[in-house]
Tab-separated table of C-alpha atoms and ligand atoms in Angstrom:
chain	number	residue	atom	x	y	z
R	1	MET	CA	4.514	-131.275	104.698
R	2	ASN	CA	2.343	-131.092	101.341
R	3	ILE	CA	0.441	-133.743	101.938
R	4	LEU	CA	-0.113	-132.831	105.446
R	5	LYS	CA	-1.071	-128.987	103.775
R	6	HIS	CA	-3.855	-131.279	101.482
R	7	LEU	CA	-5.183	-132.899	104.598
R	8	CYS	CA	-5.309	-129.479	106.710
R	9	VAL	CA	-7.181	-127.807	103.617
R	10	ALA	CA	-9.694	-130.694	102.895
R	11	ILE	CA	-10.862	-130.879	106.636
R	12	LEU	CA	-10.388	-127.606	108.345
R	13	THR	CA	-11.351	-124.352	108.885
R	14	PRO	CA	-9.033	-121.768	108.069
R	15	MET	CA	-7.932	-121.021	111.478
R	16	ALA	CA	-7.466	-124.516	112.254
R	17	LEU	CA	-5.697	-125.194	109.164
R	18	MET	CA	-3.288	-122.218	110.697
R	19	SER	CA	-2.541	-124.372	113.551
R	20	CYS	CA	-1.906	-127.486	111.478
R	21	LEU	CA	0.336	-125.409	109.335
R	22	ALA	CA	2.378	-124.191	112.537
R	23	ALA	CA	2.370	-127.798	113.924
R	24	ALA	CA	4.121	-128.986	111.007
R	25	ALA	CA	6.463	-126.307	111.037
R	26	LYS	CA	7.056	-127.307	114.826
R	27	THR	CA	8.874	-130.407	113.423
R	28	ARG	CA	12.241	-128.236	112.837
R	29	THR	CA	14.881	-129.480	114.689
R	30	VAL	CA	18.866	-128.835	114.426
R	31	ALA	CA	22.047	-130.100	116.253
R	32	LEU	CA	23.956	-127.905	118.025
R	33	THR	CA	28.077	-128.447	117.485
R	34	PHE	CA	30.797	-125.945	118.756
R	35	ASP	CA	34.529	-127.063	116.925
R	36	ASP	CA	37.669	-126.196	118.270
R	37	LEU	CA	37.255	-126.891	122.066
R	38	PRO	CA	38.704	-125.955	124.412
R	39	VAL	CA	38.747	-122.688	122.672
R	40	ALA	CA	39.473	-121.304	119.250
R	41	ALA	CA	41.800	-119.029	118.473
R	42	THR	CA	42.390	-116.482	115.382
R	43	LYS	CA	45.279	-114.844	114.421
R	44	GLY	CA	46.189	-111.555	115.457
R	45	PRO	CA	46.050	-109.661	118.266
R	46	ALA	CA	44.958	-112.935	119.613
R	47	GLU	CA	47.683	-114.310	122.146
R	48	THR	CA	44.672	-113.710	125.110
R	49	GLN	CA	42.438	-116.008	123.221
R	50	LYS	CA	44.205	-119.312	124.741
R	51	LEU	CA	44.840	-117.879	128.162
R	52	PRO	CA	42.975	-120.168	130.728
R	53	ALA	CA	40.511	-117.893	131.846
R	54	GLU	CA	39.378	-116.274	128.869
R	55	ALA	CA	39.221	-120.290	127.522
R	56	GLN	CA	36.947	-120.922	130.565
R	57	SER	CA	34.873	-117.444	130.104
R	58	VAL	CA	33.975	-118.493	126.490
R	59	ASN	CA	33.188	-122.254	127.475
R	60	ARG	CA	30.875	-120.802	130.970
R	61	ALA	CA	28.859	-118.135	128.922
R	62	LEU	CA	28.240	-120.843	126.076
R	63	LEU	CA	27.177	-123.827	128.415
R	64	ASP	CA	25.000	-121.450	130.523
R	65	ALA	CA	23.165	-120.452	127.335
R	66	LEU	CA	22.736	-123.988	126.291
R	67	LYS	CA	21.075	-124.999	129.676
R	68	LYS	CA	18.956	-121.932	129.503
R	69	HIS	CA	17.171	-122.832	126.364
R	70	HIS	CA	17.336	-126.550	127.358
R	71	ALA	CA	19.739	-127.270	124.066
R	72	SER	CA	21.804	-130.166	123.732
R	73	ALA	CA	25.086	-129.918	122.145
R	74	ILE	CA	28.459	-131.505	121.258
R	75	GLY	CA	32.071	-130.139	121.489
R	76	PHE	CA	34.344	-131.359	119.113
R	77	VAL	CA	38.175	-131.447	120.573
R	78	ASN	CA	41.494	-130.631	119.645
R	79	GLU	CA	43.929	-132.052	122.177
R	80	LYS	CA	46.734	-130.153	121.588
R	81	THR	CA	44.880	-126.702	122.981
R	82	VAL	CA	44.035	-128.805	125.894
R	83	GLU	CA	47.691	-129.196	126.564
R	84	GLU	CA	48.165	-125.362	125.635
R	85	LEU	CA	45.946	-124.369	128.265
R	86	GLY	CA	47.627	-126.390	130.496
R	87	SER	CA	46.294	-129.952	130.907
R	88	ASP	CA	44.453	-129.072	134.023
R	89	ASN	CA	42.873	-125.887	132.707
R	90	GLY	CA	42.024	-127.705	129.342
R	91	LYS	CA	40.276	-130.837	131.168
R	92	ARG	CA	38.564	-128.951	133.620
R	93	ILE	CA	36.413	-127.428	130.811
R	94	LEU	CA	36.133	-130.611	129.136
R	95	GLU	CA	34.955	-132.112	132.394
R	96	GLN	CA	32.266	-129.170	132.554
R	97	TRP	CA	30.507	-130.271	128.970
R	98	VAL	CA	30.150	-133.854	130.164
R	99	ARG	CA	29.339	-133.411	133.591
R	100	GLU	CA	26.524	-130.552	132.833
R	101	GLY	CA	25.003	-133.153	130.079
R	102	PHE	CA	26.630	-132.341	126.942
R	103	ASP	CA	28.537	-134.709	124.750
R	104	LEU	CA	32.553	-134.282	122.965
R	105	GLY	CA	33.541	-135.618	120.116
R	106	ASN	CA	37.363	-135.700	118.285
R	107	HIS	CA	38.555	-133.032	115.859
R	108	THR	CA	41.902	-134.371	116.192
R	109	PHE	CA	45.215	-133.640	117.863
R	110	SER	CA	46.105	-130.667	116.294
R	111	HIS	CA	43.230	-129.856	113.571
R	112	ALA	CA	45.907	-131.005	111.120
R	113	ASP	CA	44.387	-130.328	107.266
R	114	LEU	CA	43.652	-133.948	105.546
R	115	ASN	CA	44.650	-132.024	102.519
R	116	ASN	CA	48.216	-131.540	103.733
R	117	ILE	CA	49.071	-134.895	105.673
R	118	THR	CA	49.370	-138.422	104.962
R	119	LEU	CA	47.344	-141.032	106.076
R	120	GLU	CA	49.778	-142.535	108.405
R	121	GLN	CA	49.967	-138.921	109.944
R	122	PHE	CA	45.682	-138.741	109.981
R	123	LYS	CA	45.355	-142.202	111.667
R	124	GLN	CA	48.090	-140.586	114.320
R	125	GLU	CA	45.958	-137.216	114.495
R	126	VAL	CA	42.754	-138.897	115.240
R	127	VAL	CA	44.180	-141.393	117.953
R	128	THR	CA	46.478	-138.786	119.812
R	129	GLY	CA	43.216	-136.906	119.683
R	130	GLU	CA	41.552	-139.049	121.757
R	131	ASP	CA	43.717	-138.690	124.815
R	132	SER	CA	41.583	-136.661	127.416
R	133	ILE	CA	37.818	-136.991	125.627
R	134	LEU	CA	38.437	-140.734	126.114
R	135	SER	CA	39.124	-140.501	129.831
R	136	ILE	CA	36.681	-137.574	130.548
R	137	LEU	CA	33.758	-139.381	128.365
R	138	ALA	CA	34.388	-142.748	130.407
R	139	GLU	CA	33.306	-140.805	133.289
R	140	VAL	CA	29.857	-140.919	132.162
R	141	GLY	CA	29.841	-144.316	130.415
R	142	LYS	CA	30.570	-142.834	127.242
R	143	THR	CA	32.818	-143.228	124.472
R	144	PRO	CA	33.711	-140.614	121.711
R	145	ARG	CA	30.821	-141.583	118.986
R	146	PHE	CA	31.555	-138.349	116.155
R	147	LEU	CA	34.808	-137.172	114.602
R	148	ARG	CA	34.295	-133.849	113.046
R	149	PHE	CA	36.934	-133.390	109.867
R	150	PRO	CA	38.767	-130.125	110.423
R	151	PHE	CA	38.069	-127.705	107.920
R	152	ASN	CA	35.455	-130.644	107.329
R	153	HIS	CA	38.462	-131.617	104.678
R	154	THR	CA	37.112	-135.199	103.914
R	155	GLY	CA	39.602	-136.399	101.944
R	156	ASP	CA	41.201	-134.215	98.855
R	157	THR	CA	41.727	-137.307	96.764
R	158	LYS	CA	39.683	-140.712	96.474
R	159	GLU	CA	42.311	-142.556	98.294
R	160	LYS	CA	42.603	-140.686	101.185
R	161	HIS	CA	39.036	-139.989	101.195
R	162	ASP	CA	38.074	-144.286	100.931
R	163	PHE	CA	41.064	-144.713	103.299
R	164	ALA	CA	40.091	-142.116	106.250
R	165	ALA	CA	36.409	-142.768	106.019
R	166	ALA	CA	37.255	-146.590	106.643
R	167	PHE	CA	39.834	-146.315	109.314
R	168	LEU	CA	37.030	-143.615	111.143
R	169	LYS	CA	34.402	-146.572	110.772
R	170	GLN	CA	37.029	-149.183	112.007
R	171	ARG	CA	37.609	-147.251	115.217
R	172	GLY	CA	34.059	-146.964	115.912
R	173	TYR	CA	33.186	-143.155	114.370
R	174	GLU	CA	30.842	-142.192	112.767
R	175	VAL	CA	31.536	-138.934	110.714
R	176	ALA	CA	30.146	-135.592	112.329
R	177	ALA	CA	28.123	-133.557	109.035
R	178	CYS	CA	27.005	-129.988	109.380
R	179	THR	CA	24.679	-128.184	107.442
R	180	ILE	CA	24.323	-124.520	108.343
R	181	ASP	CA	27.655	-122.374	108.140
R	182	SER	CA	27.591	-118.949	109.417
R	183	GLU	CA	31.343	-118.383	108.933
R	184	ASP	CA	31.343	-117.277	112.455
R	185	TYR	CA	35.536	-117.688	112.107
R	186	LEU	CA	35.466	-115.145	109.959
R	187	PHE	CA	33.405	-112.728	111.874
R	188	ASN	CA	35.417	-113.623	114.946
R	189	ALA	CA	38.643	-113.019	113.555
R	190	THR	CA	37.421	-109.265	112.732
R	191	TYR	CA	35.710	-109.221	116.424
R	192	ILE	CA	38.895	-110.022	118.242
R	193	GLN	CA	40.473	-106.898	116.579
R	194	MET	CA	38.040	-104.511	117.513
R	195	LEU	CA	37.699	-105.770	121.083
R	196	ALA	CA	41.607	-105.113	121.476
R	197	LYS	CA	40.755	-101.964	120.142
R	198	LYS	CA	38.280	-101.319	122.274
R	199	ASP	CA	35.993	-100.142	119.399
R	200	ASP	CA	32.914	-100.605	120.928
R	201	SER	CA	30.623	-98.887	118.735
R	202	ALA	CA	32.368	-101.528	115.628
R	203	ALA	CA	31.931	-104.488	118.050
R	204	PHE	CA	27.816	-103.573	118.075
R	205	LYS	CA	27.448	-103.448	114.747
R	206	LEU	CA	29.221	-106.514	114.257
R	207	ARG	CA	27.427	-108.607	116.455
R	208	ALA	CA	24.023	-107.585	114.706
R	209	ALA	CA	25.438	-108.161	111.055
R	210	TYR	CA	26.750	-111.634	112.639
R	211	LEU	CA	23.336	-112.189	114.164
R	212	ALA	CA	21.415	-111.348	110.825
R	213	TYR	CA	23.965	-113.447	108.523
R	214	THR	CA	23.219	-116.203	110.534
R	215	ALA	CA	19.231	-115.570	110.198
R	216	VAL	CA	19.738	-115.708	106.522
R	217	GLU	CA	21.941	-118.996	106.331
R	218	ILE	CA	19.661	-120.852	108.321
R	219	GLU	CA	17.201	-120.340	106.121
R	220	TYR	CA	19.657	-120.387	103.231
R	221	TYR	CA	20.129	-124.167	103.976
R	222	ALA	CA	16.999	-125.112	104.677
R	223	SER	CA	15.800	-123.915	101.339
R	224	LEU	CA	18.665	-125.903	99.910
R	225	HIS	CA	17.471	-129.305	101.825
R	226	GLN	CA	13.906	-128.316	100.681
R	227	LYS	CA	15.120	-128.964	96.946
R	228	ILE	CA	17.530	-131.777	97.162
R	229	PHE	CA	15.068	-134.268	99.645
R	230	GLY	CA	11.617	-132.228	98.976
R	231	ARG	CA	11.370	-131.859	102.402
R	232	GLU	CA	13.459	-129.753	105.153
R	233	ILE	CA	15.797	-132.002	107.367
R	234	PRO	CA	17.028	-132.194	110.524
R	235	GLN	CA	20.127	-129.445	110.257
R	236	VAL	CA	23.299	-129.676	111.976
R	237	MET	CA	25.084	-126.297	112.645
R	238	LEU	CA	28.054	-125.628	112.663
R	239	LEU	CA	29.856	-123.009	115.456
R	240	HIS	CA	32.880	-122.438	116.926
R	241	ALA	CA	33.839	-122.175	120.824
R	242	ASN	CA	34.790	-118.696	120.525
R	243	ARG	CA	34.477	-114.969	122.006
R	244	LEU	CA	31.700	-113.830	119.707
R	245	ASN	CA	29.377	-117.019	120.276
R	246	ALA	CA	30.070	-116.469	123.785
R	247	ASP	CA	28.974	-113.151	123.853
R	248	VAL	CA	26.254	-113.762	121.212
R	249	ILE	CA	25.171	-117.400	121.850
R	250	ASP	CA	21.834	-116.513	123.957
R	251	LYS	CA	20.516	-114.420	121.052
R	252	ILE	CA	21.154	-117.396	118.310
R	253	LEU	CA	19.240	-120.026	120.474
R	254	VAL	CA	16.727	-117.517	120.574
R	255	ILE	CA	16.741	-116.498	116.399
R	256	PHE	CA	16.468	-120.602	116.202
R	257	GLU	CA	13.652	-120.924	118.186
R	258	LYS	CA	11.948	-117.857	116.278
R	259	LYS	CA	11.921	-120.339	113.686
R	260	GLN	CA	10.253	-123.221	115.269
R	261	TYR	CA	13.167	-125.178	115.569
R	262	ARG	CA	13.677	-127.667	118.248
R	263	PHE	CA	17.313	-128.633	119.798
R	264	VAL	CA	18.064	-132.223	119.690
R	265	SER	CA	21.497	-133.913	120.019
R	266	LEU	CA	23.743	-134.630	116.862
R	267	GLU	CA	22.869	-138.234	117.232
R	268	ALA	CA	19.253	-137.720	116.737
R	269	ALA	CA	19.996	-135.585	113.691
R	270	GLN	CA	22.032	-138.207	111.723
R	271	SER	CA	19.196	-140.617	112.552
R	272	ASP	CA	17.545	-138.742	109.643
R	273	PRO	CA	17.676	-140.851	106.571
R	274	ALA	CA	19.485	-137.936	104.281
R	275	TYR	CA	22.236	-138.559	106.529
R	276	ARG	CA	22.537	-142.170	104.793
R	277	VAL	CA	23.019	-140.902	101.512
R	278	PRO	CA	26.254	-142.082	100.494
R	279	ASP	CA	29.667	-140.691	100.857
R	280	THR	CA	31.534	-140.971	97.581
R	281	PHE	CA	32.336	-137.465	96.598
R	282	VAL	CA	35.798	-136.216	96.842
R	283	THR	CA	36.442	-132.589	97.420
R	284	LYS	CA	39.191	-130.469	98.672
R	285	PHE	CA	36.687	-128.099	99.954
R	286	GLY	CA	34.839	-127.830	102.931
R	287	LEU	CA	31.514	-127.953	101.807
R	288	MET	CA	28.623	-128.115	103.951
R	289	TRP	CA	26.562	-131.154	103.689
R	290	GLY	CA	23.930	-129.968	101.318
R	291	TYR	CA	26.333	-129.397	98.759
R	292	ARG	CA	27.926	-132.748	99.045
R	293	TRP	CA	24.596	-134.538	99.353
R	294	ALA	CA	23.436	-132.712	95.939
R	295	LYS	CA	26.391	-133.794	94.041
R	296	GLU	CA	25.428	-137.563	95.347
R	297	LEU	CA	22.499	-137.742	94.468
R	298	ASP	CA	22.811	-135.526	91.229
R	299	ILE	CA	20.886	-132.562	91.983
R	300	LYS	CA	21.704	-129.060	90.293
R	301	VAL	CA	21.889	-126.639	93.169
R	302	ASP	CA	23.323	-122.998	92.148
R	303	GLY	CA	25.842	-122.461	95.338
R	304	SER	CA	25.995	-118.778	93.772
R	305	LEU	CA	22.661	-117.961	95.405
R	306	GLU	CA	24.375	-118.065	99.123
R	307	SER	CA	24.860	-114.866	100.511
R	308	GLU	CA	28.302	-114.078	101.710
R	309	PRO	CA	28.912	-111.914	105.011
R	310	PRO	CA	29.123	-108.040	104.428
R	311	ALA	CA	32.651	-107.304	102.979
R	312	TRP	CA	33.639	-104.403	105.693
R	313	ILE	CA	34.120	-107.740	108.414
R	314	ALA	CA	36.943	-108.704	106.441
R	315	GLN	CA	38.008	-105.012	105.470
R	316	TYR	CA	37.787	-103.784	109.050
R	317	GLY	CA	41.446	-102.553	110.271
R	318	LYS	CA	43.225	-102.518	106.516
R	319	GLU	CA	44.464	-100.203	104.410
R	320	PRO	CA	41.429	-98.633	102.218
R	321	ALA	CA	42.153	-100.244	98.708
R	322	LYS	CA	44.782	-97.609	96.604
R	323	ARG	CA	42.983	-96.089	93.371
V	401	LIG	ZN1	37.893	-126.262	113.577
């Protein structure tokens, strides 16, 4: 970008310079990823979230918006939820993804936390997590290529981290990274309560706050990568297949488009050299990859500069603090 800017300045008029820089900005790309397929559920008045009709409605809204915006996407599947929906209902949703041109990956059988399970249990989680996606992807001549760790917990000890990485590689998986997190699960947990109470004005306010926070996070992580790599890199957006995203996905895609992002596959995003930075960092936290790369490359970044969701989101429906 800097070299391009110098070239532009050297040879172009101001008007042409603007369009030259705008063209450069258009090289921004993002891969969209949706976790917890067929449907993510939160605790609380959430039992309806795992009803087949609701799961179907959430996925229909996501897929319709993705198609409208010509965006590719990958969904990461928890096989246990496929079974909880009644196997045919769960599989029908996954089949829609694949038949409509989208990809599926493994998110383990039960979303078990690698921090709390043994290596043998992890292996089982990965293998049984393949039950539906293997046959559904086979319909279009594919096999699962990516696995996303539940909670992005990649191994809280060196032994676990290295074993999990080696096991996944041997089984033909690439770890699905993610570089932008908009804490959609947190917003969604409150949103579900608002919908249950039919608190429409609060739900309206929450949707607006969620979209504003998403826009802030996209730019925050773009600047984090700029600091680490001296350039923007293809981003990987972490979202969940939940009611909130179903209701606002069109607007999220518009935010990316207004920021000059082009939608690409996860495979394309992760073909960037940034994703070849060695993966040796051991943490019990589910950090976005920018923070992991900064550690690997020994570049100091200040995570406290990252914004938090508005406090009222988590406070909704709780007793006011006692004075
Ligand atoms: Zn998940």
